[in-house]
PDB file of C-alpha atoms in Angstrom:
ATOM      1  CA  MET A 648      -0.566   0.449  -0.055  1.00 41.00           C
ATOM      2  CA  ASP A 649       2.987   2.223   0.229  1.00 50.00           C
ATOM      3  CA  LYS A 650       4.414   1.857  -3.418  1.00 53.00           C
ATOM      4  CA  THR A 651       4.780   4.733  -4.866  1.00 52.00           C
ATOM      5  CA  LEU A 652       5.751   5.773  -8.448  1.00 55.00           C
ATOM      6  CA  ALA A 653       7.888   9.089  -7.373  1.00 52.00           C
ATOM      7  CA  ARG A 654       9.633  10.270 -11.180  1.00 56.00           C
ATOM      8  CA  ALA A 655       6.978   9.391 -13.657  1.00 54.00           C
ATOM      9  CA  GLU A 656       9.976   8.628 -16.223  1.00 54.00           C
ATOM     10  CA  SER A 657       8.263   9.344 -19.671  1.00 57.00           C
ATOM     11  CA  ILE A 658       6.151  12.573 -21.395  1.00 65.00           C
ATOM     12  CA  VAL A 659       2.882   9.483 -21.224  1.00 69.00           C
ATOM     13  CA  LEU A 660       3.492   9.146 -17.483  1.00 75.00           C
ATOM     14  CA  LEU A 661       3.994  13.219 -17.280  1.00 78.00           C
ATOM     15  CA  ARG A 662       1.080  13.413 -18.990  1.00 83.00           C
ATOM     16  CA  HIS A 663      -1.191  10.389 -17.346  1.00 84.00           C
ATOM     17  CA  LEU A 664      -0.233  12.874 -13.553  1.00 86.00           C
ATOM     18  CA  MET A 665      -1.654  16.514 -14.769  1.00 89.00           C
ATOM     19  CA  ASP A 666      -4.735  14.638 -16.078  1.00 91.00           C
ATOM     20  CA  MET A 667      -5.348  12.960 -12.891  1.00 90.00           C
ATOM     21  CA  GLU A 668      -5.090  15.953 -11.133  1.00 93.00           C
ATOM     22  CA  LEU A 669      -7.788  17.931 -13.373  1.00 94.00           C
ATOM     23  CA  GLU A 670     -10.598  15.192 -12.594  1.00 94.00           C
ATOM     24  CA  ARG A 671      -9.343  15.308  -8.932  1.00 93.00           C
ATOM     25  CA  ILE A 672      -9.661  19.199  -8.840  1.00 94.00           C
ATOM     26  CA  LYS A 673     -12.732  18.681 -11.083  1.00 94.00           C
ATOM     27  CA  ASN A 674     -14.809  16.462  -8.663  1.00 94.00           C
ATOM     28  CA  ASP A 675     -13.677  17.840  -5.423  1.00 93.00           C
ATOM     29  CA  VAL A 676     -15.077  21.245  -6.620  1.00 93.00           C
ATOM     30  CA  LYS A 677     -17.592  19.453  -9.064  1.00 93.00           C
ATOM     31  CA  ALA A 678     -16.934  21.921 -11.377  1.00 94.00           C
ATOM     32  CA  ASP A 679     -18.200  21.098 -14.557  1.00 95.00           C
ATOM     33  CA  ILE A 680     -15.331  21.662 -16.737  1.00 95.00           C
ATOM     34  CA  VAL A 681     -12.071  21.949 -16.461  1.00 95.00           C
ATOM     35  CA  PHE A 682      -8.207  23.260 -18.997  1.00 90.00           C
ATOM     36  CA  PHE A 683      -5.202  23.414 -18.333  1.00 93.00           C
ATOM     37  CA  MET A 684      -3.680  25.978 -20.074  1.00 90.00           C
ATOM     38  CA  GLY A 685      -0.231  27.766 -21.612  1.00 88.00           C
ATOM     39  CA  VAL A 686       0.248  31.105 -22.066  1.00 85.00           C
ATOM     40  CA  ASP A 687       0.667  31.316 -25.394  1.00 83.00           C
ATOM     41  CA  GLY A 688      -2.688  29.137 -25.962  1.00 81.00           C
ATOM     42  CA  ARG A 689      -1.455  25.465 -25.452  1.00 85.00           C
ATOM     43  CA  ILE A 690      -4.133  23.220 -23.780  1.00 87.00           C
ATOM     44  CA  PHE A 691      -2.580  20.763 -21.726  1.00 90.00           C
ATOM     45  CA  GLY A 692      -5.326  19.181 -20.606  1.00 91.00           C
ATOM     46  CA  SER A 693      -8.602  19.241 -20.205  1.00 91.00           C
ATOM     47  CA  LYS A 694     -11.949  17.784 -18.684  1.00 93.00           C
ATOM     48  CA  ILE A 695     -15.239  18.401 -20.397  1.00 92.00           C
ATOM     49  CA  PRO A 696     -18.309  16.959 -21.218  1.00 91.00           C
ATOM     50  CA  GLU A 697     -19.500  14.996 -24.458  1.00 89.00           C
ATOM     51  CA  MET A 698     -22.549  16.666 -24.475  1.00 92.00           C
ATOM     52  CA  LEU A 699     -23.073  20.587 -22.874  1.00 92.00           C
ATOM     53  CA  THR A 700     -25.688  22.458 -22.016  1.00 93.00           C
ATOM     54  CA  THR A 701     -26.480  25.384 -22.488  1.00 93.00           C
ATOM     55  CA  PRO A 702     -25.005  27.205 -19.927  1.00 92.00           C
ATOM     56  CA  GLN A 703     -22.292  24.911 -20.179  1.00 94.00           C
ATOM     57  CA  TYR A 704     -21.747  25.946 -23.965  1.00 93.00           C
ATOM     58  CA  PHE A 705     -22.312  29.777 -23.088  1.00 93.00           C
ATOM     59  CA  LEU A 706     -19.406  29.641 -20.334  1.00 93.00           C
ATOM     60  CA  LEU A 707     -17.061  27.593 -22.110  1.00 92.00           C
ATOM     61  CA  ASN A 708     -17.360  30.050 -25.239  1.00 91.00           C
ATOM     62  CA  LEU A 709     -17.042  33.141 -23.292  1.00 90.00           C
ATOM     63  CA  VAL A 710     -13.909  31.800 -21.906  1.00 89.00           C
ATOM     64  CA  LYS A 711     -12.531  30.848 -25.591  1.00 87.00           C
ATOM     65  CA  ALA A 712     -13.346  34.371 -27.012  1.00 88.00           C
ATOM     66  CA  ASN A 713     -11.436  36.034 -24.369  1.00 84.00           C
ATOM     67  CA  VAL A 714      -8.297  32.743 -23.875  1.00 83.00           C
ATOM     68  CA  TYR A 715      -5.730  36.178 -25.972  1.00 81.00           C
ATOM     69  CA  HIS A 716      -6.818  38.087 -23.373  1.00 80.00           C
ATOM     70  CA  ILE A 717      -6.354  35.963 -20.271  1.00 81.00           C
ATOM     71  CA  CYS A 718      -2.533  35.266 -21.501  1.00 80.00           C
ATOM     72  CA  ASP A 719      -1.747  38.497 -22.180  1.00 78.00           C
ATOM     73  CA  GLN A 720      -3.153  39.030 -18.467  1.00 74.00           C
ATOM     74  CA  LEU A 721      -1.047  36.693 -16.907  1.00 76.00           C
ATOM     75  CA  LYS A 722       2.029  37.589 -19.893  1.00 72.00           C
ATOM     76  CA  SER A 723       2.710  41.257 -17.894  1.00 70.00           C
ATOM     77  CA  LYS A 724       0.724  40.994 -15.635  1.00 68.00           C
ATOM     78  CA  ASN A 725       0.984  37.646 -13.737  1.00 67.00           C
ATOM     79  CA  LEU A 726      -2.320  37.259 -12.783  1.00 71.00           C
ATOM     80  CA  GLU A 727      -2.981  34.859  -9.934  1.00 81.00           C
ATOM     81  CA  ILE A 728      -6.270  34.433  -9.502  1.00 85.00           C
ATOM     82  CA  SER A 729      -9.949  36.074 -10.918  1.00 85.00           C
ATOM     83  CA  VAL A 730     -13.441  34.979 -10.894  1.00 87.00           C
ATOM     84  CA  GLN A 731     -16.107  35.625 -13.055  1.00 87.00           C
ATOM     85  CA  LYS A 732     -20.075  35.659 -11.598  1.00 88.00           C
ATOM     86  CA  TYR A 733     -22.484  35.546 -14.765  1.00 88.00           C
ATOM     87  CA  GLY A 734     -26.044  34.563 -14.932  1.00 87.00           C
ATOM     88  CA  GLU A 735     -25.205  31.369 -16.527  1.00 91.00           C
ATOM     89  CA  GLY A 736     -22.458  29.887 -13.563  1.00 91.00           C
ATOM     90  CA  SER A 737     -18.891  31.103 -12.492  1.00 92.00           C
ATOM     91  CA  ILE A 738     -15.717  31.366 -14.582  1.00 91.00           C
ATOM     92  CA  VAL A 739     -12.878  30.868 -11.577  1.00 93.00           C
ATOM     93  CA  ILE A 740      -9.196  31.324 -13.939  1.00 91.00           C
ATOM     94  CA  ALA A 741      -5.693  30.392 -11.868  1.00 91.00           C
ATOM     95  CA  GLY A 742      -1.993  30.900 -12.833  1.00 89.00           C
ATOM     96  CA  VAL A 743       0.177  28.456 -12.835  1.00 90.00           C
ATOM     97  CA  GLY A 744       3.120  29.816 -12.522  1.00 85.00           C
ATOM     98  CA  ASP A 745       3.530  32.742 -15.027  1.00 81.00           C
ATOM     99  CA  LYS A 746       3.713  30.002 -18.352  1.00 84.00           C
ATOM    100  CA  ALA A 747       0.171  29.097 -17.442  1.00 89.00           C
ATOM    101  CA  PHE A 748      -3.219  28.783 -16.287  1.00 91.00           C
ATOM    102  CA  ILE A 749      -5.863  26.754 -14.700  1.00 93.00           C
ATOM    103  CA  VAL A 750     -10.060  27.598 -15.922  1.00 94.00           C
ATOM    104  CA  LEU A 751     -12.485  26.365 -13.670  1.00 95.00           C
ATOM    105  CA  ILE A 752     -16.412  26.259 -15.098  1.00 95.00           C
ATOM    106  CA  PHE A 753     -19.747  26.154 -13.175  1.00 95.00           C
ATOM    107  CA  ALA A 754     -22.273  26.383 -15.025  1.00 93.00           C
ATOM    108  CA  LYS A 755     -24.957  26.438 -12.243  1.00 88.00           C
ATOM    109  CA  PRO A 756     -25.492  29.703  -9.735  1.00 82.00           C
ATOM    110  CA  MET A 757     -22.879  30.040  -6.816  1.00 81.00           C
ATOM    111  CA  GLU A 758     -22.886  32.682  -4.160  1.00 77.00           C
ATOM    112  CA  ILE A 759     -19.383  34.241  -3.304  1.00 74.00           C
ATOM    113  CA  GLN A 760     -19.863  32.566   0.459  1.00 76.00           C
ATOM    114  CA  GLU A 761     -19.747  28.730  -1.557  1.00 78.00           C
ATOM    115  CA  MET A 762     -16.824  30.015  -3.294  1.00 84.00           C
ATOM    116  CA  THR A 763     -13.952  30.012  -0.274  1.00 85.00           C
ATOM    117  CA  SER A 764     -13.619  26.722  -0.359  1.00 85.00           C
ATOM    118  CA  ILE A 765     -13.280  26.174  -3.898  1.00 90.00           C
ATOM    119  CA  LEU A 766     -10.516  28.895  -4.331  1.00 91.00           C
ATOM    120  CA  SER A 767      -8.481  26.993  -1.718  1.00 90.00           C
ATOM    121  CA  ARG A 768      -8.623  24.080  -3.058  1.00 92.00           C
ATOM    122  CA  VAL A 769      -7.641  26.073  -6.670  1.00 93.00           C
ATOM    123  CA  LYS A 770      -4.540  27.621  -4.470  1.00 92.00           C
ATOM    124  CA  SER A 771      -2.966  24.405  -3.847  1.00 93.00           C
ATOM    125  CA  ALA A 772      -4.415  22.722  -7.669  1.00 93.00           C
ATOM    126  CA  THR A 773      -1.857  25.075  -9.415  1.00 93.00           C
ATOM    127  CA  LEU A 774       0.564  24.573  -6.798  1.00 93.00           C
ATOM    128  CA  VAL A 775       0.311  21.066  -7.747  1.00 93.00           C
ATOM    129  CA  LEU A 776       0.077  21.901 -11.409  1.00 93.00           C
ATOM    130  CA  LYS A 777       3.210  23.531 -11.991  1.00 91.00           C
ATOM    131  CA  HIS A 778       4.770  21.134 -10.157  1.00 90.00           C
ATOM    132  CA  ILE A 779       4.610  18.847 -12.388  1.00 87.00           C
ATOM    133  CA  LEU A 780       4.842  21.072 -15.251  1.00 87.00           C
ATOM    134  CA  GLU A 781       8.194  21.507 -14.407  1.00 86.00           C
ATOM    135  CA  GLN A 782       8.483  17.872 -14.545  1.00 84.00           C
ATOM    136  CA  ARG A 783       9.562  17.602 -11.109  1.00 83.00           C
ATOM    137  CA  ALA A 784      10.302  14.149  -8.952  1.00 80.00           C
ATOM    138  CA  LEU A 785       7.502  13.269  -5.948  1.00 80.00           C
ATOM    139  CA  THR A 786      10.307  11.913  -3.396  1.00 81.00           C
ATOM    140  CA  ASP A 787       9.872  13.684   0.164  1.00 82.00           C
ATOM    141  CA  ASP A 788      13.021  16.084  -0.440  1.00 84.00           C
ATOM    142  CA  GLU A 789      11.225  17.695  -3.254  1.00 85.00           C
ATOM    143  CA  LEU A 790       7.998  17.849  -1.554  1.00 86.00           C
ATOM    144  CA  LYS A 791       9.961  19.884   1.587  1.00 87.00           C
ATOM    145  CA  GLY A 792       8.185  23.473   1.756  1.00 86.00           C
ATOM    146  CA  TYR A 793       4.772  22.883   0.486  1.00 90.00           C
ATOM    147  CA  PRO A 794       1.526  23.939   2.125  1.00 91.00           C
ATOM    148  CA  ALA A 795       0.524  19.860   3.725  1.00 92.00           C
ATOM    149  CA  ASP A 796      -2.360  19.923   1.577  1.00 91.00           C
ATOM    150  CA  VAL A 797      -0.330  20.134  -1.163  1.00 92.00           C
ATOM    151  CA  ALA A 798       2.276  17.683  -0.103  1.00 91.00           C
ATOM    152  CA  ASN A 799      -0.131  15.850   0.643  1.00 91.00           C
ATOM    153  CA  GLU A 800      -1.865  15.952  -2.558  1.00 91.00           C
ATOM    154  CA  LEU A 801       1.636  15.026  -4.465  1.00 89.00           C
ATOM    155  CA  LYS A 802       1.765  11.851  -2.644  1.00 89.00           C
ATOM    156  CA  ALA A 803      -1.700  10.773  -3.328  1.00 88.00           C
ATOM    157  CA  LEU A 804      -1.077  11.058  -6.853  1.00 87.00           C
ATOM    158  CA  SER A 805       2.137   9.641  -6.398  1.00 84.00           C
ATOM    159  CA  ARG A 806       0.504   6.043  -4.667  1.00 84.00           C
ATOM    160  CA  GLN A 807      -2.102   6.195  -7.786  1.00 83.00           C
ATOM    161  CA  LEU A 808       0.068   6.856 -10.554  1.00 81.00           C
ATOM    162  CA  PHE A 809       1.757   3.881  -9.357  1.00 79.00           C
ATOM    163  CA  VAL A 810      -1.682   1.973  -9.090  1.00 77.00           C
ATOM    164  CA  GLU A 811      -2.475   2.536 -12.611  1.00 78.00           C
ATOM    165  CA  LYS A 812       0.250   2.821 -14.379  1.00 77.00           C
ATOM    166  CA  PHE A 813       3.172   1.128 -12.681  1.00 77.00           C
ATOM    167  CA  GLU A 814       2.917  -1.969 -15.514  1.00 81.00           C
ATOM    168  CA  THR A 815       3.725   0.558 -18.006  1.00 78.00           C
ATOM    169  CA  THR A 816       7.335   2.070 -16.641  1.00 80.00           C
ATOM    170  CA  ARG A 817      10.559   0.439 -17.957  1.00 82.00           C
ATOM    171  CA  LYS A 818      11.053  -0.953 -14.722  1.00 85.00           C
ATOM    172  CA  TYR A 819       8.440  -3.531 -14.381  1.00 87.00           C
ATOM    173  CA  LYS A 820       9.005  -4.714 -18.025  1.00 89.00           C
ATOM    174  CA  LYS A 821      13.177  -4.987 -17.490  1.00 90.00           C
ATOM    175  CA  ASN A 822      11.807  -7.409 -14.162  1.00 92.00           C
ATOM    176  CA  MET A 823       8.858  -9.255 -16.326  1.00 93.00           C
ATOM    177  CA  GLU A 824      11.772 -10.093 -19.080  1.00 92.00           C
ATOM    178  CA  VAL A 825      14.705 -11.032 -16.542  1.00 93.00           C
ATOM    179  CA  LEU A 826      12.281 -13.335 -14.923  1.00 94.00           C
ATOM    180  CA  GLU A 827      11.265 -14.716 -18.386  1.00 93.00           C
ATOM    181  CA  ILE A 828      14.544 -15.227 -19.051  1.00 92.00           C
ATOM    182  CA  ILE A 829      15.287 -17.039 -15.852  1.00 93.00           C
ATOM    183  CA  ARG A 830      12.868 -18.984 -15.784  1.00 92.00           C
ATOM    184  CA  LYS A 831      13.127 -20.421 -19.754  1.00 91.00           C
ATOM    185  CA  ASN A 832      17.195 -21.263 -18.788  1.00 89.00           C
ATOM    186  CA  LEU A 833      16.718 -22.915 -15.632  1.00 90.00           C
ATOM    187  CA  ALA A 834      14.123 -24.975 -17.786  1.00 90.00           C
ATOM    188  CA  GLN A 835      16.386 -26.590 -19.315  1.00 88.00           C
ATOM    189  CA  ILE A 836      18.313 -27.261 -16.516  1.00 87.00           C
ATOM    190  CA  VAL A 837      16.030 -28.811 -14.230  1.00 86.00           C
ATOM    191  CA  GLY A 838      13.146 -28.974 -16.039  1.00 85.00           C
ATOM    192  CA  VAL A 839       9.370 -27.296 -16.843  1.00 84.00           C
ATOM    193  CA  GLY A 840       7.620 -29.090 -13.413  1.00 83.00           C
ATOM    194  CA  ALA A 841      10.930 -27.804 -10.583  1.00 88.00           C
ATOM    195  CA  VAL A 842      10.713 -24.280 -12.139  1.00 91.00           C
ATOM    196  CA  ASP A 843       7.051 -22.855 -10.859  1.00 90.00           C
ATOM    197  CA  GLU A 844       8.952 -24.526  -6.755  1.00 90.00           C
ATOM    198  CA  ILE A 845      11.967 -22.680  -6.639  1.00 92.00           C
ATOM    199  CA  VAL A 846      11.103 -19.137  -8.505  1.00 93.00           C
ATOM    200  CA  THR A 847       8.790 -19.354  -5.575  1.00 92.00           C
ATOM    201  CA  LEU A 848      10.877 -19.943  -3.108  1.00 92.00           C
ATOM    202  CA  THR A 849      12.889 -18.037  -3.388  1.00 93.00           C
ATOM    203  CA  PHE A 850      10.643 -15.008  -4.182  1.00 92.00           C
ATOM    204  CA  ASN A 851       9.447 -15.799  -0.492  1.00 92.00           C
ATOM    205  CA  GLU A 852      12.714 -16.314   0.872  1.00 91.00           C
ATOM    206  CA  LEU A 853      13.431 -12.265  -0.584  1.00 91.00           C
ATOM    207  CA  GLY A 854      10.121 -10.895   0.732  1.00 90.00           C
ATOM    208  CA  THR A 855       9.164  -9.391  -2.645  1.00 89.00           C
ATOM    209  CA  THR A 856       8.126 -10.010  -6.155  1.00 90.00           C
ATOM    210  CA  ALA A 857       9.186 -10.509  -9.611  1.00 91.00           C
ATOM    211  CA  PRO A 858       8.106  -6.382 -10.559  1.00 89.00           C
ATOM    212  CA  TYR A 859       9.521  -4.536  -7.222  1.00 87.00           C
ATOM    213  CA  MET A 860      13.160  -6.086  -7.740  1.00 91.00           C
ATOM    214  CA  SER A 861      16.383  -4.284  -7.983  1.00 90.00           C
ATOM    215  CA  ASP A 862      19.487  -5.291 -10.110  1.00 91.00           C
ATOM    216  CA  ARG A 863      20.977  -5.968  -6.743  1.00 92.00           C
ATOM    217  CA  LEU A 864      18.293  -7.986  -5.332  1.00 93.00           C
ATOM    218  CA  TRP A 865      18.470  -9.928  -8.945  1.00 94.00           C
ATOM    219  CA  MET A 866      21.824 -11.663  -8.640  1.00 93.00           C
ATOM    220  CA  MET A 867      21.034 -12.105  -4.704  1.00 93.00           C
ATOM    221  CA  PHE A 868      18.019 -14.431  -6.485  1.00 94.00           C
ATOM    222  CA  LEU A 869      20.577 -16.038  -8.990  1.00 93.00           C
ATOM    223  CA  ASP A 870      22.953 -16.509  -5.704  1.00 93.00           C
ATOM    224  CA  LYS A 871      19.679 -18.480  -3.822  1.00 92.00           C
ATOM    225  CA  VAL A 872      18.305 -19.877  -6.828  1.00 93.00           C
ATOM    226  CA  ILE A 873      21.904 -21.914  -7.876  1.00 92.00           C
ATOM    227  CA  SER A 874      22.340 -22.891  -4.418  1.00 92.00           C
ATOM    228  CA  ARG A 875      18.295 -24.296  -4.246  1.00 90.00           C
ATOM    229  CA  VAL A 876      19.533 -26.339  -7.334  1.00 90.00           C
ATOM    230  CA  ARG A 877      22.367 -27.496  -5.188  1.00 91.00           C
ATOM    231  CA  THR A 878      20.033 -28.834  -3.100  1.00 89.00           C
ATOM    232  CA  MET A 879      17.470 -30.926  -5.365  1.00 87.00           C
ATOM    233  CA  ARG A 880      20.765 -32.004  -7.710  1.00 86.00           C
ATOM    234  CA  GLY A 881      23.868 -32.050  -7.317  1.00 89.00           C
ATOM    235  CA  ASP A 882      27.008 -29.346  -7.604  1.00 89.00           C
ATOM    236  CA  ILE A 883      27.376 -30.528 -11.015  1.00 89.00           C
ATOM    237  CA  VAL A 884      24.289 -29.597 -11.787  1.00 88.00           C
ATOM    238  CA  ALA A 885      24.009 -26.099 -10.031  1.00 89.00           C
ATOM    239  CA  GLU A 886      27.532 -25.167 -11.300  1.00 89.00           C
ATOM    240  CA  GLU A 887      25.878 -26.147 -15.033  1.00 88.00           C
ATOM    241  CA  CYS A 888      23.045 -23.705 -13.581  1.00 88.00           C
ATOM    242  CA  LYS A 889      25.500 -20.929 -12.353  1.00 89.00           C
ATOM    243  CA  LYS A 890      27.577 -20.752 -15.865  1.00 89.00           C
ATOM    244  CA  LEU A 891      24.440 -20.375 -18.185  1.00 88.00           C
ATOM    245  CA  LEU A 892      22.054 -17.742 -15.882  1.00 90.00           C
ATOM    246  CA  VAL A 893      24.788 -16.117 -14.420  1.00 90.00           C
ATOM    247  CA  PRO A 894      26.517 -14.496 -17.949  1.00 91.00           C
ATOM    248  CA  VAL A 895      22.858 -14.229 -19.022  1.00 89.00           C
ATOM    249  CA  VAL A 896      20.970 -12.379 -16.627  1.00 90.00           C
ATOM    250  CA  GLU A 897      24.012  -9.442 -15.756  1.00 90.00           C
ATOM    251  CA  GLN A 898      24.787  -8.688 -20.267  1.00 89.00           C
ATOM    252  CA  LYS A 899      20.437  -8.451 -19.886  1.00 86.00           C
ATOM    253  CA  LEU A 900      20.054  -6.025 -16.892  1.00 87.00           C
ATOM    254  CA  LYS A 901      23.023  -3.963 -18.509  1.00 85.00           C
ATOM    255  CA  SER A 902      21.112  -4.041 -21.539  1.00 81.00           C
ATOM    256  CA  PHE A 903      17.769  -2.697 -21.343  1.00 67.00           C
ATOM    257  CA  VAL A 904      16.611  -0.009 -23.223  1.00 53.00           C
TER     258      VAL A 904
END
């Protein structure tokens, strides 16, 4: 439960991290539409319903018509936050650093008092999105100095990213390939029937599983596998296992891209 992805190692993961935060802010403040833009007019991400109501459509078009004006405000005056109230609903615009901004559209009547908690959540979201936009890691060192709500939000995103995307990471793919190499070569020596027993017992002894292995743990894994083969089949077979497995695994660990 404590496992996280402290580093989004690709653009795909960074994009997913950003999309998760946009979805979370949309749900937390019950906004109808959310989008995240750069001051150069690029849209980094958005959450827009497939079917728009008349108020949603009106407010979205109002924002689109004023995008360049909003960008100019951010570029020249470093706009921090703006609340605009119309008959059809409200629009909140908040700067994310000096290079981007987030827009939230609420297509319903709202009193000013209701905006207090919304603006607090929006402020924390701008710090979270700025952290992501700067491609900074989600490690404890990088989170020092943030308010507690911002640090907790980034930690929650790190955990969510792990749950949803760990199987797409380089580490996961590498470990699965290494395990497959070990199983395939081990089967040539001890037979297919003994492979599952040896692999399962060795992982149990290490207290982990294949997806979370490191290079150091893989070498420990091989030592334990060879010891187990020695107990089951004797010294000659164990030495054969060592000569076959160690070089091929070492090569895979060094060369994986």
